[in-house]
DNA sequence: CAGCACTTGTCATGTTATTTCATTTCTTGT
DNA sequence: ACAAGAAATGAAATAACATGACAAGTGCTG
């Protein structure tokens, strides 16, 4: 259970991309999923961008890469990535981002900078805390959670303080 | 189209509506806000429906009530209600719901039934828990949080179990 | 009543997402 | 190898959600 948030620190981007792609490859092979070219390209683009990408921005890039040009092309690829834990949807932004902890089954939480729009992924513990308590008290069966914090990232805080 | 619970429990709906309206009236008077007819009607409709309402459904009803028929009519009224804590946006549904604890400043958390689409509001504690910890660790300054759980409400769990 | 801030109505447009159907590709059982 | 079924793709159309811009109206305040 690493609770290390990912996203605001510098890192070896090339390595982080190839590692995530390799994880996805392995996971798909193990589960018999079809990691098709358009899906692979979509994940590559998300990893490359290293930020939240709207479906239509994704569509533009997929078209540029020679794939179809209609919205379902992007939505289907993104749905696949989200369904299999390689990416997440940021509801607040109506956008998608590559998972920072692929492979591990987890409940993500996101920190979204309203200045620079960077997004960091951390872990949440929906079952614990006030929400889990409310769910148990009422008999609500939680299947999935959206936890997104909006605010100011460390870099933008520094800029603002100057 | 069931109109059911605040939480998921039964309650005196008439009383809950007039109480919330009175709270809003008082709050606006105290703060010098203009609780205009269209805003009042919008809040009344949210309270009446007692579930999450899309902006365009709101627009339909406002038009039926004699107000304007263009999207900004609904969005402006909803923006006012959200900005002043009388309503919340459910990001997961792109829809709006009357606040269950108006007046009190709070960080809401929602439980959304994926079967019947009912929504219950609870309190969340963003500063505590894994998210707050991650924010402190990275230096992220949280301003606002979205906490939404999707799952099955008590009533639908019962139905499913039969 | 003049000036100002705020609100409303409307038109136009922009953005995000889904439905549908025909076709192709892959997988599986024979 | 082949046929049948499942999964994925391409493309057209449409639905659903949201904002920008501008003119006109409303209610304060000096
Ligand atoms: Zn993740
Ligand atoms: Zn930032
Ligand atoms: Zn509330
Ligand atoms: Zn339900």
PDB file of C-alpha atoms in Angstrom, chain A:
ATOM      1  CA  UNK A   1       0.000   0.000   0.000  1.00  0.00           C
ATOM      2  CA  UNK A   2       2.238   2.848  -1.067  1.00  0.00           C
ATOM      3  CA  UNK A   3       0.530   6.129  -0.377  1.00  0.00           C
ATOM      4  CA  UNK A   4       2.962   8.100  -2.462  1.00  0.00           C
ATOM      5  CA  UNK A   5       1.187  10.635  -4.529  1.00  0.00           C
ATOM      6  CA  UNK A   6       2.445  10.876  -8.063  1.00  0.00           C
ATOM      7  CA  UNK A   7       2.398  13.839 -10.312  1.00  0.00           C
ATOM      8  CA  UNK A   8       3.983  16.981  -8.956  1.00  0.00           C
ATOM      9  CA  UNK A   9       7.579  15.800  -8.688  1.00  0.00           C
ATOM     10  CA  UNK A  10      10.112  15.602 -11.466  1.00  0.00           C
ATOM     11  CA  UNK A  11      10.930  12.144 -12.702  1.00  0.00           C
ATOM     12  CA  UNK A  12      12.425  10.116 -15.521  1.00  0.00           C
ATOM     13  CA  UNK A  13       9.615  10.501 -17.971  1.00  0.00           C
ATOM     14  CA  UNK A  14      10.892   8.114 -20.604  1.00  0.00           C
ATOM     15  CA  UNK A  15      11.238   5.367 -18.052  1.00  0.00           C
ATOM     16  CA  UNK A  16       7.829   6.059 -16.558  1.00  0.00           C
ATOM     17  CA  UNK A  17       6.254   5.732 -20.001  1.00  0.00           C
ATOM     18  CA  UNK A  18       7.912   2.505 -21.038  1.00  0.00           C
ATOM     19  CA  UNK A  19       7.321   0.986 -17.648  1.00  0.00           C
ATOM     20  CA  UNK A  20       3.610   1.769 -17.783  1.00  0.00           C
ATOM     21  CA  UNK A  21       3.334   0.444 -21.330  1.00  0.00           C
ATOM     22  CA  UNK A  22       5.071  -2.749 -20.328  1.00  0.00           C
ATOM     23  CA  UNK A  23       2.754  -3.174 -17.364  1.00  0.00           C
ATOM     24  CA  UNK A  24      -0.246  -2.738 -19.625  1.00  0.00           C
ATOM     25  CA  UNK A  25       1.124  -5.202 -22.149  1.00  0.00           C
ATOM     26  CA  UNK A  26       1.698  -7.801 -19.475  1.00  0.00           C
ATOM     27  CA  UNK A  27      -1.682  -7.263 -17.883  1.00  0.00           C
ATOM     28  CA  UNK A  28      -3.484  -7.618 -21.206  1.00  0.00           C
ATOM     29  CA  UNK A  29      -1.584 -10.755 -22.122  1.00  0.00           C
ATOM     30  CA  UNK A  30      -2.365 -12.270 -18.737  1.00  0.00           C
ATOM     31  CA  UNK A  31      -6.059 -11.450 -18.953  1.00  0.00           C
ATOM     32  CA  UNK A  32      -6.549 -12.228 -22.608  1.00  0.00           C
ATOM     33  CA  UNK A  33      -7.410  -8.628 -23.425  1.00  0.00           C
ATOM     34  CA  UNK A  34      -6.815  -7.262 -26.872  1.00  0.00           C
ATOM     35  CA  UNK A  35      -4.322  -4.430 -26.611  1.00  0.00           C
ATOM     36  CA  UNK A  36      -4.967  -3.198 -30.135  1.00  0.00           C
ATOM     37  CA  UNK A  37      -3.036  -0.457 -31.939  1.00  0.00           C
ATOM     38  CA  UNK A  38      -5.550   2.273 -31.261  1.00  0.00           C
ATOM     39  CA  UNK A  39      -5.686   1.400 -27.567  1.00  0.00           C
ATOM     40  CA  UNK A  40      -1.928   1.227 -27.342  1.00  0.00           C
ATOM     41  CA  UNK A  41      -1.591   4.554 -29.072  1.00  0.00           C
ATOM     42  CA  UNK A  42      -4.190   6.136 -26.783  1.00  0.00           C
ATOM     43  CA  UNK A  43      -2.339   4.987 -23.684  1.00  0.00           C
ATOM     44  CA  UNK A  44       0.931   6.167 -25.157  1.00  0.00           C
ATOM     45  CA  UNK A  45      -0.539   9.599 -25.779  1.00  0.00           C
ATOM     46  CA  UNK A  46      -1.873   9.834 -22.235  1.00  0.00           C
ATOM     47  CA  UNK A  47       1.465   8.824 -20.795  1.00  0.00           C
ATOM     48  CA  UNK A  48       3.328  11.187 -23.068  1.00  0.00           C
ATOM     49  CA  UNK A  49       1.124  14.136 -22.190  1.00  0.00           C
ATOM     50  CA  UNK A  50       1.382  13.396 -18.493  1.00  0.00           C
ATOM     51  CA  UNK A  51      -1.716  15.427 -17.797  1.00  0.00           C
ATOM     52  CA  UNK A  52      -5.458  15.157 -18.214  1.00  0.00           C
ATOM     53  CA  UNK A  53      -6.538  15.001 -21.862  1.00  0.00           C
ATOM     54  CA  UNK A  54     -10.045  15.593 -23.146  1.00  0.00           C
ATOM     55  CA  UNK A  55     -11.617  12.986 -25.390  1.00  0.00           C
ATOM     56  CA  UNK A  56     -11.625  15.332 -28.359  1.00  0.00           C
ATOM     57  CA  UNK A  57      -7.992  16.233 -27.907  1.00  0.00           C
ATOM     58  CA  UNK A  58      -7.303  12.509 -27.865  1.00  0.00           C
ATOM     59  CA  UNK A  59      -9.414  12.135 -30.980  1.00  0.00           C
ATOM     60  CA  UNK A  60      -7.361  14.771 -32.795  1.00  0.00           C
ATOM     61  CA  UNK A  61      -4.150  12.973 -32.003  1.00  0.00           C
ATOM     62  CA  UNK A  62      -5.487   9.583 -32.920  1.00  0.00           C
ATOM     63  CA  UNK A  63      -6.648  10.989 -36.261  1.00  0.00           C
ATOM     64  CA  UNK A  64      -3.183  12.463 -36.788  1.00  0.00           C
ATOM     65  CA  UNK A  65      -1.800   9.007 -36.113  1.00  0.00           C
ATOM     66  CA  UNK A  66      -3.939   7.522 -38.857  1.00  0.00           C
ATOM     67  CA  UNK A  67      -6.878   6.168 -36.888  1.00  0.00           C
ATOM     68  CA  UNK A  68     -10.536   7.012 -37.357  1.00  0.00           C
ATOM     69  CA  UNK A  69     -11.810  10.535 -36.933  1.00  0.00           C
ATOM     70  CA  UNK A  70     -15.176  10.034 -35.251  1.00  0.00           C
ATOM     71  CA  UNK A  71     -15.748  10.520 -31.508  1.00  0.00           C
ATOM     72  CA  UNK A  72     -16.391   6.846 -30.733  1.00  0.00           C
ATOM     73  CA  UNK A  73     -12.830   6.086 -31.780  1.00  0.00           C
ATOM     74  CA  UNK A  74     -11.535   8.091 -28.843  1.00  0.00           C
ATOM     75  CA  UNK A  75     -14.271   7.178 -26.402  1.00  0.00           C
ATOM     76  CA  UNK A  76     -13.923   3.469 -27.052  1.00  0.00           C
ATOM     77  CA  UNK A  77     -10.194   3.502 -26.558  1.00  0.00           C
ATOM     78  CA  UNK A  78     -10.511   5.573 -23.395  1.00  0.00           C
ATOM     79  CA  UNK A  79     -13.304   3.356 -22.075  1.00  0.00           C
ATOM     80  CA  UNK A  80     -11.061   0.350 -22.525  1.00  0.00           C
ATOM     81  CA  UNK A  81      -8.200   1.994 -20.675  1.00  0.00           C
ATOM     82  CA  UNK A  82     -10.441   3.129 -17.835  1.00  0.00           C
ATOM     83  CA  UNK A  83     -12.241  -0.206 -17.574  1.00  0.00           C
ATOM     84  CA  UNK A  84      -8.933  -2.002 -17.212  1.00  0.00           C
ATOM     85  CA  UNK A  85      -7.308   0.380 -14.804  1.00  0.00           C
ATOM     86  CA  UNK A  86      -4.758   1.912 -17.172  1.00  0.00           C
ATOM     87  CA  UNK A  87      -6.368   5.322 -17.042  1.00  0.00           C
ATOM     88  CA  UNK A  88      -8.858   7.305 -14.999  1.00  0.00           C
ATOM     89  CA  UNK A  89     -11.493   9.848 -15.830  1.00  0.00           C
ATOM     90  CA  UNK A  90     -11.255  13.151 -13.975  1.00  0.00           C
ATOM     91  CA  UNK A  91     -14.923  14.038 -13.593  1.00  0.00           C
ATOM     92  CA  UNK A  92     -14.214  17.593 -12.637  1.00  0.00           C
ATOM     93  CA  UNK A  93     -12.386  18.192 -15.905  1.00  0.00           C
ATOM     94  CA  UNK A  94     -14.242  15.807 -18.201  1.00  0.00           C
ATOM     95  CA  UNK A  95     -10.837  14.522 -19.101  1.00  0.00           C
ATOM     96  CA  UNK A  96      -8.682  11.429 -18.848  1.00  0.00           C
ATOM     97  CA  UNK A  97      -5.287  10.704 -17.382  1.00  0.00           C
ATOM     98  CA  UNK A  98      -2.989   7.696 -17.341  1.00  0.00           C
ATOM     99  CA  UNK A  99      -3.020   5.780 -14.083  1.00  0.00           C
ATOM    100  CA  UNK A 100       0.009   6.397 -11.905  1.00  0.00           C
ATOM    101  CA  UNK A 101      -0.247   2.981 -10.251  1.00  0.00           C
ATOM    102  CA  UNK A 102      -1.348   0.623 -13.001  1.00  0.00           C
ATOM    103  CA  UNK A 103      -1.803  -2.997 -12.239  1.00  0.00           C
ATOM    104  CA  UNK A 104      -2.669  -2.460  -8.600  1.00  0.00           C
ATOM    105  CA  UNK A 105      -6.388  -2.383  -7.973  1.00  0.00           C
ATOM    106  CA  UNK A 106      -7.057   0.845  -6.176  1.00  0.00           C
ATOM    107  CA  UNK A 107      -9.385   3.731  -5.404  1.00  0.00           C
ATOM    108  CA  UNK A 108      -7.673   6.767  -6.795  1.00  0.00           C
ATOM    109  CA  UNK A 109      -7.875  10.292  -5.443  1.00  0.00           C
ATOM    110  CA  UNK A 110      -6.763  13.276  -7.461  1.00  0.00           C
ATOM    111  CA  UNK A 111      -5.339  16.681  -6.699  1.00  0.00           C
ATOM    112  CA  UNK A 112      -6.090  19.142  -9.485  1.00  0.00           C
ATOM    113  CA  UNK A 113      -4.307  22.481  -9.738  1.00  0.00           C
ATOM    114  CA  UNK A 114      -6.724  25.167 -10.878  1.00  0.00           C
ATOM    115  CA  UNK A 115      -3.838  27.347 -12.080  1.00  0.00           C
ATOM    116  CA  UNK A 116      -1.713  25.037 -14.195  1.00  0.00           C
ATOM    117  CA  UNK A 117      -4.192  22.159 -14.496  1.00  0.00           C
ATOM    118  CA  UNK A 118      -1.635  19.589 -13.422  1.00  0.00           C
ATOM    119  CA  UNK A 119      -3.086  16.509 -11.790  1.00  0.00           C
ATOM    120  CA  UNK A 120      -1.539  14.208  -9.196  1.00  0.00           C
ATOM    121  CA  UNK A 121      -2.881  10.802  -8.282  1.00  0.00           C
ATOM    122  CA  UNK A 122      -2.945   9.539  -4.716  1.00  0.00           C
ATOM    123  CA  UNK A 123      -4.774   6.723  -3.001  1.00  0.00           C
ATOM    124  CA  UNK A 124      -8.057   7.127  -1.185  1.00  0.00           C
ATOM    125  CA  UNK A 125      -9.674   4.915   1.393  1.00  0.00           C
ATOM    126  CA  UNK A 126     -13.361   5.274   0.701  1.00  0.00           C
ATOM    127  CA  UNK A 127     -14.384   2.588   3.172  1.00  0.00           C
ATOM    128  CA  UNK A 128     -12.760   4.464   6.015  1.00  0.00           C
ATOM    129  CA  UNK A 129     -13.659   7.975   6.987  1.00  0.00           C
ATOM    130  CA  UNK A 130     -16.919   9.858   7.026  1.00  0.00           C
ATOM    131  CA  UNK A 131     -18.189   8.533   3.731  1.00  0.00           C
ATOM    132  CA  UNK A 132     -17.707   4.879   4.611  1.00  0.00           C
ATOM    133  CA  UNK A 133     -19.387   5.503   7.899  1.00  0.00           C
ATOM    134  CA  UNK A 134     -22.389   7.112   6.236  1.00  0.00           C
ATOM    135  CA  UNK A 135     -22.608   4.227   3.799  1.00  0.00           C
ATOM    136  CA  UNK A 136     -22.591   1.631   6.547  1.00  0.00           C
ATOM    137  CA  UNK A 137     -25.122   3.602   8.558  1.00  0.00           C
ATOM    138  CA  UNK A 138     -27.602   3.820   5.693  1.00  0.00           C
ATOM    139  CA  UNK A 139     -26.937   0.454   4.079  1.00  0.00           C
ATOM    140  CA  UNK A 140     -25.510   1.916   0.904  1.00  0.00           C
ATOM    141  CA  UNK A 141     -23.245  -0.478  -1.003  1.00  0.00           C
ATOM    142  CA  UNK A 142     -20.278   1.438  -2.392  1.00  0.00           C
ATOM    143  CA  UNK A 143     -18.940   0.114  -5.676  1.00  0.00           C
ATOM    144  CA  UNK A 144     -16.773   2.950  -6.861  1.00  0.00           C
ATOM    145  CA  UNK A 145     -15.717   6.363  -5.649  1.00  0.00           C
ATOM    146  CA  UNK A 146     -14.768   9.676  -7.178  1.00  0.00           C
ATOM    147  CA  UNK A 147     -12.424  11.700  -4.992  1.00  0.00           C
ATOM    148  CA  UNK A 148     -11.038  14.862  -6.500  1.00  0.00           C
ATOM    149  CA  UNK A 149      -9.548  17.842  -4.725  1.00  0.00           C
ATOM    150  CA  UNK A 150      -9.237  21.140  -6.511  1.00  0.00           C
ATOM    151  CA  UNK A 151      -6.695  23.675  -5.316  1.00  0.00           C
ATOM    152  CA  UNK A 152      -3.196  24.901  -5.937  1.00  0.00           C
ATOM    153  CA  UNK A 153      -0.193  22.694  -6.560  1.00  0.00           C
ATOM    154  CA  UNK A 154       3.151  23.260  -4.832  1.00  0.00           C
ATOM    155  CA  UNK A 155       4.712  24.930  -7.873  1.00  0.00           C
ATOM    156  CA  UNK A 156       1.854  27.386  -8.272  1.00  0.00           C
ATOM    157  CA  UNK A 157       1.754  28.109  -4.555  1.00  0.00           C
ATOM    158  CA  UNK A 158       5.396  29.129  -4.771  1.00  0.00           C
ATOM    159  CA  UNK A 159       4.737  31.349  -7.752  1.00  0.00           C
ATOM    160  CA  UNK A 160       1.783  32.987  -6.006  1.00  0.00           C
ATOM    161  CA  UNK A 161       3.769  33.686  -2.850  1.00  0.00           C
ATOM    162  CA  UNK A 162       6.484  35.630  -4.634  1.00  0.00           C
TER     163      UNK A 162
END
